[in-house]
mmCIF file of C-alpha atoms in Angstrom:
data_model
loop_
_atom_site.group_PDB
_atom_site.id
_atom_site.type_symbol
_atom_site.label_atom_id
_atom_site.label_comp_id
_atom_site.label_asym_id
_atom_site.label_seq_id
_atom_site.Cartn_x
_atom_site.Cartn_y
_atom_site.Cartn_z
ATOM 1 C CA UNK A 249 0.000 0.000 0.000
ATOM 2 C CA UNK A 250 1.452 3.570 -1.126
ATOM 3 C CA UNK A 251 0.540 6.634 0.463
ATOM 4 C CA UNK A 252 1.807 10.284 0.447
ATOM 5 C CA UNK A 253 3.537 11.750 -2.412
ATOM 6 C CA UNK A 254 6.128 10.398 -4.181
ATOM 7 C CA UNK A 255 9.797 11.324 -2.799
ATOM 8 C CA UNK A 256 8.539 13.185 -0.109
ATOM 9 C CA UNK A 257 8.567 12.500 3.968
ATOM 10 C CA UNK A 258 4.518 11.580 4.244
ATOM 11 C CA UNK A 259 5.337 8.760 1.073
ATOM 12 C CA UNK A 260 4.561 5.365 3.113
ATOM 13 C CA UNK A 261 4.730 2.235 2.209
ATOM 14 C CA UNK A 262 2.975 -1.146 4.237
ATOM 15 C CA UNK A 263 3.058 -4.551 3.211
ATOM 16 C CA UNK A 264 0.182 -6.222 4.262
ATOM 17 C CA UNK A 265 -1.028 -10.136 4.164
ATOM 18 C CA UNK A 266 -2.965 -10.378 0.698
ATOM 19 C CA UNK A 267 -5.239 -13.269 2.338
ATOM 20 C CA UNK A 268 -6.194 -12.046 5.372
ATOM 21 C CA UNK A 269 -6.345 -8.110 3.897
ATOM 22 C CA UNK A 270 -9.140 -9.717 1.356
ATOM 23 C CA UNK A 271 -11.257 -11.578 4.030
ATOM 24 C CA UNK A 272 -11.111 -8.726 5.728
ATOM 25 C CA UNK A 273 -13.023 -6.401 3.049
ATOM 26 C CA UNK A 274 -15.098 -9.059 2.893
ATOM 27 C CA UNK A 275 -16.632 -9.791 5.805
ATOM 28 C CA UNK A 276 -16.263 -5.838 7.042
ATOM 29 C CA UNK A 277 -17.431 -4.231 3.776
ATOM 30 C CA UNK A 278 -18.520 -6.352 1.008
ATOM 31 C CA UNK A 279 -20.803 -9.050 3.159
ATOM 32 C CA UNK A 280 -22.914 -6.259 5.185
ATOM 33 C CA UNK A 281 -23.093 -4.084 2.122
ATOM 34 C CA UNK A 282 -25.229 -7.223 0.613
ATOM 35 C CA UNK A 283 -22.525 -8.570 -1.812
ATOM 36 C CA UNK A 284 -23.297 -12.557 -2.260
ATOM 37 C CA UNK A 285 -20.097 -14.337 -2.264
ATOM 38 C CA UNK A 286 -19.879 -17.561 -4.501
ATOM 39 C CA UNK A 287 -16.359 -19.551 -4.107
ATOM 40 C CA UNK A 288 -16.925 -22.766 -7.119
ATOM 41 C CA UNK A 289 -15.018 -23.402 -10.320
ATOM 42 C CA UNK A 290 -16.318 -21.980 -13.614
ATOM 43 C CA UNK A 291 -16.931 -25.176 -15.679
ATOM 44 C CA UNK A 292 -17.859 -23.247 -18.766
ATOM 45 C CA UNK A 293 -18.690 -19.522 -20.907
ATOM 46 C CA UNK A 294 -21.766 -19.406 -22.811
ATOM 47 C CA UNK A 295 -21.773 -16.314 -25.081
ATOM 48 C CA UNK A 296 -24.352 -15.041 -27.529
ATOM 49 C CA UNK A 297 -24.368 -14.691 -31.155
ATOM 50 C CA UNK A 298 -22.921 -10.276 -30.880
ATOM 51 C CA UNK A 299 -20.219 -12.724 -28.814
ATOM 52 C CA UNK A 300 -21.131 -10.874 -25.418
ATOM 53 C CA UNK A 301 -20.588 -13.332 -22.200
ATOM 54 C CA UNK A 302 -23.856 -14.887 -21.547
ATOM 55 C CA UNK A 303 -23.589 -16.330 -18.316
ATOM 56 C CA UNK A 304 -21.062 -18.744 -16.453
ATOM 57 C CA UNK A 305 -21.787 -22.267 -15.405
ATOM 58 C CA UNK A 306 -20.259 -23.366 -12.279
ATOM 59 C CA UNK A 307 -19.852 -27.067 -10.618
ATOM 60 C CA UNK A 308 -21.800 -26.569 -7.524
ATOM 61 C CA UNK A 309 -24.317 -23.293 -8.146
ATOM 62 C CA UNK A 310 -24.884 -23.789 -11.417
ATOM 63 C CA UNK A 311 -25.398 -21.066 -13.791
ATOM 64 C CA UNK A 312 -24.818 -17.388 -12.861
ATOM 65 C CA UNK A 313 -25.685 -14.717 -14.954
ATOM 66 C CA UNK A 314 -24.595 -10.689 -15.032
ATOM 67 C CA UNK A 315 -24.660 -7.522 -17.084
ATOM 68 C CA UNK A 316 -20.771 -7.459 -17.174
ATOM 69 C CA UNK A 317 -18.359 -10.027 -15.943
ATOM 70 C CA UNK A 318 -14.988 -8.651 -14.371
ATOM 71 C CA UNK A 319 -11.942 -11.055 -15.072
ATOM 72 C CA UNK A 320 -9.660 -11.944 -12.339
ATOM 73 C CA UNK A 321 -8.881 -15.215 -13.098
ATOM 74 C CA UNK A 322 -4.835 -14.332 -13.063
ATOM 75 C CA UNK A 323 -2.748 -15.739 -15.569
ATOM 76 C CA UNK A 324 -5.705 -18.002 -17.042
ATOM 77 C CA UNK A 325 -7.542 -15.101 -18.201
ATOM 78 C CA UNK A 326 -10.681 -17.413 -18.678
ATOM 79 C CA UNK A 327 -12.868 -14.400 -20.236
ATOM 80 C CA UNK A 328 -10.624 -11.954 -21.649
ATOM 81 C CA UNK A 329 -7.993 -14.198 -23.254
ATOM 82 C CA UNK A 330 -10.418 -17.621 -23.507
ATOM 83 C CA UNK A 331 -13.951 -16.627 -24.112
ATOM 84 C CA UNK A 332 -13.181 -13.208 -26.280
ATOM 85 C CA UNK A 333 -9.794 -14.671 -28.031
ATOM 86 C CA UNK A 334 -7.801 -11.239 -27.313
ATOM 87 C CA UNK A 335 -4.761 -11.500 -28.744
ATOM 88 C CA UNK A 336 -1.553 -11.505 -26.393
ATOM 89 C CA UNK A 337 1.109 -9.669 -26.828
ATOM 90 C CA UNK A 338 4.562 -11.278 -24.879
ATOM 91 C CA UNK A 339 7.580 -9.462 -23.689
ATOM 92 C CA UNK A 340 9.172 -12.839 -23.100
ATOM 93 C CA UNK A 341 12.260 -11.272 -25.128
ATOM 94 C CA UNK A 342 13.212 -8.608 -23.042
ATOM 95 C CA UNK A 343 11.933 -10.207 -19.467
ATOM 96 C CA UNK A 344 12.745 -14.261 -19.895
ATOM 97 C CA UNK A 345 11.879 -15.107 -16.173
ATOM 98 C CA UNK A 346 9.114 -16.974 -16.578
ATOM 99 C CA UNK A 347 8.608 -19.294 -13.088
ATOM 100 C CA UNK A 348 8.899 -18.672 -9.481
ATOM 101 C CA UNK A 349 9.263 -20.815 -6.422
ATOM 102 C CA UNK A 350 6.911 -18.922 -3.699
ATOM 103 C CA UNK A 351 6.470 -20.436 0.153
ATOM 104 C CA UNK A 352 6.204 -18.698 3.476
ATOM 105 C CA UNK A 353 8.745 -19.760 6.380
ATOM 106 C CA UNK A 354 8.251 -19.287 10.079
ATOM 107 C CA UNK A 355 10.382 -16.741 12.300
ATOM 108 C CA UNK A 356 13.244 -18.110 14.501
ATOM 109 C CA UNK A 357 13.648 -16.846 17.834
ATOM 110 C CA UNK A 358 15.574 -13.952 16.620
ATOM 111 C CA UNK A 359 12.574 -12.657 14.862
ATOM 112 C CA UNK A 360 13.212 -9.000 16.386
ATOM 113 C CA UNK A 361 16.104 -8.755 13.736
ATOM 114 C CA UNK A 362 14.338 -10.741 10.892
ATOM 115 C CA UNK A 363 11.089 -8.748 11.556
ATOM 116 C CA UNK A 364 12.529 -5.845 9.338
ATOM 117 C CA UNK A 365 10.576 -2.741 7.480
ATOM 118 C CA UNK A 366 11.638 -3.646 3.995
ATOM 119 C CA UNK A 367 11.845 -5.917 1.316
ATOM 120 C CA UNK A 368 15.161 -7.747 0.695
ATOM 121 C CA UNK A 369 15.502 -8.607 -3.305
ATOM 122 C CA UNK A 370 19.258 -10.836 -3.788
ATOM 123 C CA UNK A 371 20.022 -12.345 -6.931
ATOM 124 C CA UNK A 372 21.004 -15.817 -7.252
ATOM 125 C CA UNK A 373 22.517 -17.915 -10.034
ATOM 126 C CA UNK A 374 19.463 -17.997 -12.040
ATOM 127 C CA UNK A 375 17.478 -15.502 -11.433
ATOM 128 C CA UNK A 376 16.828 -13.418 -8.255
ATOM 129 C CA UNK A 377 14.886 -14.036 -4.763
ATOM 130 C CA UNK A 378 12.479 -12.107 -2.387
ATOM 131 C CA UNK A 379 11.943 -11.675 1.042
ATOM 132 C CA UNK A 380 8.742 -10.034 2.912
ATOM 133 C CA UNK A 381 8.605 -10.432 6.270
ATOM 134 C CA UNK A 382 4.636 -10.471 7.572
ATOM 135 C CA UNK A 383 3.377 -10.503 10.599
ATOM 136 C CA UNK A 384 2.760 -14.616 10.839
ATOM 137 C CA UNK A 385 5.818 -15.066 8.479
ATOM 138 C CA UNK A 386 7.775 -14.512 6.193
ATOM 139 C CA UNK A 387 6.932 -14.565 2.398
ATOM 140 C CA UNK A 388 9.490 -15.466 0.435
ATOM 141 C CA UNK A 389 10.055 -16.438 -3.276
ATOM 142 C CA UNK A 390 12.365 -17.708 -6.109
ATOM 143 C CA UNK A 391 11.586 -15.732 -9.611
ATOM 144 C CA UNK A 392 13.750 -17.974 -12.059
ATOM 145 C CA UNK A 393 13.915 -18.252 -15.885
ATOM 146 C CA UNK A 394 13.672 -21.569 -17.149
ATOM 147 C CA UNK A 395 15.654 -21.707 -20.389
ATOM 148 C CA UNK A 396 18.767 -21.491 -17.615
ATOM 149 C CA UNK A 397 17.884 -23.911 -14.950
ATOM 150 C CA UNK A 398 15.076 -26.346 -14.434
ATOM 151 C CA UNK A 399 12.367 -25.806 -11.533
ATOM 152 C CA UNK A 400 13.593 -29.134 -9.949
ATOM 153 C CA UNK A 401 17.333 -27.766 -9.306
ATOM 154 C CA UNK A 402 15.850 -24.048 -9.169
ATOM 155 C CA UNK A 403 14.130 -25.142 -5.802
ATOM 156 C CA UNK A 404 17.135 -26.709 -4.567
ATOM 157 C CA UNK A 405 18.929 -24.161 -5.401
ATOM 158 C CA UNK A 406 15.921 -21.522 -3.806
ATOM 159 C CA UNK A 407 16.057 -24.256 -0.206
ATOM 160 C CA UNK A 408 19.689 -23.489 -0.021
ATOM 161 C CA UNK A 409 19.207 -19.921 -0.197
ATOM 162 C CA UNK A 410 16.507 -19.519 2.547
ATOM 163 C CA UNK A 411 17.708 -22.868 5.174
ATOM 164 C CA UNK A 412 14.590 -24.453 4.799
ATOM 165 C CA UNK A 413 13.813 -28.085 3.287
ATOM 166 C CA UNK A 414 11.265 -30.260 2.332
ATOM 167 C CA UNK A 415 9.684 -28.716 5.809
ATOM 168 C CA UNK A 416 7.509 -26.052 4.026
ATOM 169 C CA UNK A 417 4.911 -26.061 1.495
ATOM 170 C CA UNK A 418 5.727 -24.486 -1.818
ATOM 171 C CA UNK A 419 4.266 -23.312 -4.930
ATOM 172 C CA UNK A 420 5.236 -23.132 -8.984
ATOM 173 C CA UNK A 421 3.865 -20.389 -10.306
ATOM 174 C CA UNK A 422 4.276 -20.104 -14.184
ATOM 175 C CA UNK A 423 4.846 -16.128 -15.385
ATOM 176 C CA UNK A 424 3.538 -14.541 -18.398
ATOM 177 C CA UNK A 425 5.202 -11.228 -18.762
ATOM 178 C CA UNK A 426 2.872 -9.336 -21.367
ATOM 179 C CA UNK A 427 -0.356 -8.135 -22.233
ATOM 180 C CA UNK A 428 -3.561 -8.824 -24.047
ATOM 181 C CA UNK A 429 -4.199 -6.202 -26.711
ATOM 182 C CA UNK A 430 -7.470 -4.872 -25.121
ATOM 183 C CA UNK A 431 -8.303 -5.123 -21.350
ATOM 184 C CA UNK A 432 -12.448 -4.486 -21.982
ATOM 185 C CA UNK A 433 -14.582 -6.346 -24.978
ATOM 186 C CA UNK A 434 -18.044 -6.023 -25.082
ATOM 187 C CA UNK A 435 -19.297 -7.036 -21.476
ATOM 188 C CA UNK A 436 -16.054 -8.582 -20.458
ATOM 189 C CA UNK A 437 -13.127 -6.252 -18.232
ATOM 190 C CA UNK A 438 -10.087 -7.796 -17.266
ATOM 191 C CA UNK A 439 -8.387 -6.563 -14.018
ATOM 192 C CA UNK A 440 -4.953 -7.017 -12.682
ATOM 193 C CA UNK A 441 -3.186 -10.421 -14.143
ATOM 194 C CA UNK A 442 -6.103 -11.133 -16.063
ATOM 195 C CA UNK A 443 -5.238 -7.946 -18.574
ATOM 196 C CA UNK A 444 -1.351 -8.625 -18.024
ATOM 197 C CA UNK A 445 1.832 -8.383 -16.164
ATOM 198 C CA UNK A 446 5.570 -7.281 -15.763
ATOM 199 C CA UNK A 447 8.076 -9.505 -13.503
ATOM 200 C CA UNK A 448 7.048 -8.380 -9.947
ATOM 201 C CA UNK A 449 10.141 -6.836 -8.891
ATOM 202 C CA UNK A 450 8.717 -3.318 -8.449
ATOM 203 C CA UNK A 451 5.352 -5.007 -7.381
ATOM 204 C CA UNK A 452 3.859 -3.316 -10.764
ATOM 205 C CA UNK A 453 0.730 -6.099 -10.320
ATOM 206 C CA UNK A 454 -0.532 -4.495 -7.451
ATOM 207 C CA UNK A 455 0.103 -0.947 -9.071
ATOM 208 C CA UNK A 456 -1.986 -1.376 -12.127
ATOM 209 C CA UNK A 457 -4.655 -3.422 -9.867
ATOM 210 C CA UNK A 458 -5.498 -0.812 -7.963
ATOM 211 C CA UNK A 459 -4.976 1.826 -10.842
ATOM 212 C CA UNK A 460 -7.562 -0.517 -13.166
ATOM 213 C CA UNK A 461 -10.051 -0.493 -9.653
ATOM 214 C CA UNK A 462 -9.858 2.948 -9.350
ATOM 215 C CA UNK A 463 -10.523 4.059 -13.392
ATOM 216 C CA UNK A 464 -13.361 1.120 -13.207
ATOM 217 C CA UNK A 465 -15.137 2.416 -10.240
ATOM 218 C CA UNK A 466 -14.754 6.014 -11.971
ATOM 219 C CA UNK A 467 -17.019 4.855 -14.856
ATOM 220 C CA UNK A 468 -19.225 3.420 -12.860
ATOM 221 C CA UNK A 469 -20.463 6.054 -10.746
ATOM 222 C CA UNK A 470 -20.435 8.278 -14.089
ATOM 223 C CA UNK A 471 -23.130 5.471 -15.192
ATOM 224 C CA UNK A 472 -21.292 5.447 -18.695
ATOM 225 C CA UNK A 473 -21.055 1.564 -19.119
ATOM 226 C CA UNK A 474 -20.398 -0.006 -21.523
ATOM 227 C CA UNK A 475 -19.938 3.024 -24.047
ATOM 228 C CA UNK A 476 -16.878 3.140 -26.470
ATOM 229 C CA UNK A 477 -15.329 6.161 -25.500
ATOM 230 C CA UNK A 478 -15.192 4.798 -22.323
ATOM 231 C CA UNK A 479 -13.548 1.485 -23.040
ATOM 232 C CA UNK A 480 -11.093 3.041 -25.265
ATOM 233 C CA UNK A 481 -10.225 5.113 -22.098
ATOM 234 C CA UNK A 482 -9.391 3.153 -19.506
ATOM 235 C CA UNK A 483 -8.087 1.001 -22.441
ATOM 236 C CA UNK A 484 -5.260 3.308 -23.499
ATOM 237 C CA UNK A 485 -4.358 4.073 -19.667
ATOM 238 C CA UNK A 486 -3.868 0.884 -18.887
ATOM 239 C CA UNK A 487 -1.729 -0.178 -21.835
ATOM 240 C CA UNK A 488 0.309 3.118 -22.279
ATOM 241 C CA UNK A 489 1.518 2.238 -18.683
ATOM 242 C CA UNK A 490 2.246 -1.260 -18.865
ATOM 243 C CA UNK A 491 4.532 -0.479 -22.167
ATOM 244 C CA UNK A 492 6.103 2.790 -19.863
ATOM 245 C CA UNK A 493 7.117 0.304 -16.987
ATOM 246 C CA UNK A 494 8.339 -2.301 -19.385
ATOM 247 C CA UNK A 495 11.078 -0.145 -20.341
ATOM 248 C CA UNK A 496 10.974 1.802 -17.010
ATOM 249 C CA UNK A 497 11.969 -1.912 -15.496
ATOM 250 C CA UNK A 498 14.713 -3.052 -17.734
ATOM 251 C CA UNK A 499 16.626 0.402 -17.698
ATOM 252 C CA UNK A 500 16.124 0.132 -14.042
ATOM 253 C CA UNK A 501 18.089 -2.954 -13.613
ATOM 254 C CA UNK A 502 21.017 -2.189 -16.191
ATOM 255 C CA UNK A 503 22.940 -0.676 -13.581
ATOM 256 C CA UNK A 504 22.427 -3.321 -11.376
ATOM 257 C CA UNK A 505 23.501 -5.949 -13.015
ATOM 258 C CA UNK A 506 26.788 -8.925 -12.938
ATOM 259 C CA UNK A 507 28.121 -9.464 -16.891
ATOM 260 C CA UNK A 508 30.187 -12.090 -15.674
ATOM 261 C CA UNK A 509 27.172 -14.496 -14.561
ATOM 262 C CA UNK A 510 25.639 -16.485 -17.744
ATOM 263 C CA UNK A 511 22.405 -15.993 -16.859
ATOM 264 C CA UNK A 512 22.399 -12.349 -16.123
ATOM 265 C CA UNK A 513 24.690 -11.661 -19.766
ATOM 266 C CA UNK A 514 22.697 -13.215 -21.617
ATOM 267 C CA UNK A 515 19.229 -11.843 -19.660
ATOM 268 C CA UNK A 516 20.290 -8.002 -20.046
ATOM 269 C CA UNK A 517 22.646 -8.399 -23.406
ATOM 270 C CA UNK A 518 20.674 -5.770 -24.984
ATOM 271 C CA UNK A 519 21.485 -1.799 -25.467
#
């Protein structure tokens, strides 16, 4: 969460617990504001002959129907990407991490010294590492590139690096650094990884998350839904920054960088 202004003393920034941060709205805002909260599987997309979204059929409640259906099925991008066939645009090229290793490990009893107020970001052989400290635990992650290493020998390598084994639960998470050409098509609007993504070093997801909320909302209360004008506006936002912190991000890390390690050479071997 960013407040404040931007290089100046009242700019703060809190990391939170995504999990317990979304109950939370739920039950203290969305719930007693009347929102009905469905957790099932989408089995399937009907759509109409003008190709509009239809209605969704689920595996336990059936089928659900809406005037216009927000994606946030992450990476899968059920309606944007599956039901209205936007084509994606990859920046694979210039950003080749593509997988990440992601767990969360328990505090020692020195916890008053790992308990710190900021995020620690090393690189490692193949790629580079996080660490968040939370107040339950620590979150901690592996983002890796796997034309360099394989995910087997990536989580070794990620074990090694944090002192933890087969003791903790972990997850592969596949990347798709990119974006789909349009984030809104006829009833469909795509929001956060849904609409795309850039490697999460600068934590652009959340950014353009609460940036696509926040020009959504906007429409709404103006009642102008689903109107071209504004499609093609929050449209154009939304892409004009992505491609800005695509380029933002790799000059970023050119000065930050070790030629002599294969992985990073041939990562950032571009002018």
């Amino acid at each position: 969460i960013l407040s404040g202004l931007v290089g100046s003393e009242m700019c703060i920034r809190d990391r939170v617990d995504a999990t317990m941060l979304a109950h939370w709205m739920r039950d203290t805002f969305c719930l007693p504001a009347g929102l009905t909260h469905i957790k099932d599987d989408v089995t399937n997309i009907t759509q109409g002959d003008n190709g509009w979204v239809t209605g969704l059929s689920t595996k336990e409640n059936g089928e659900l129907v809406a005037d216009l259906y927000v994606d946030c099925t992450g990476f899968k991008s059920m309606l944007l990407g599956g039901a209205m066939q936007v084509p994606y645009h990859s920046w694979s090229e210039d950003l080749p991490n593509n997988k990440a290793w992601a767990t969360h490990k328990p505090y020692t009893d020195d916890i008053e010294n790992e308990m710190v107020m900021w995020t620690n970001c090393v690189g490692l052989g193949n790629g580079w590492a996080w660490n968040i400290p939370l107040w339950n635990h620590v979150g901690v992650g592996y983002v890796f590139s796997d034309k360099f290493t394989d995910s087997d020998d990536a989580l070794v390598e990620f074990q090694k690096h944090i002192g933890h084994g087969d003791d903790l639960d972990y997850k592969l998470i596949d990347i798709k650094n990119g974006r789909y050409e349009r984030p809104w098509v006829n009833n469909v609007v795509a929001i956060g990884l849904a609409n795309g993504f850039v490697e999460p070093l600068e934590s652009t997801s959340i950014f353009f998350m609460h940036n696509n909320l926040i020009s959504f909302l906007s429409l709404i209360k103006q009642n102008k839904l689903p109107q071209d004008v504004q499609m093609v506006s929050i449209g154009a936002w939304d892409q004009g920054a992505l491609e800005t912190d695509i380029n933002y991000f790799f000059l970023w890390n050119q000065e930050k960088i070790d030629m002599y390690n294969k992985y990073v050479h041939d990562t950032f071997s571009c002018t």
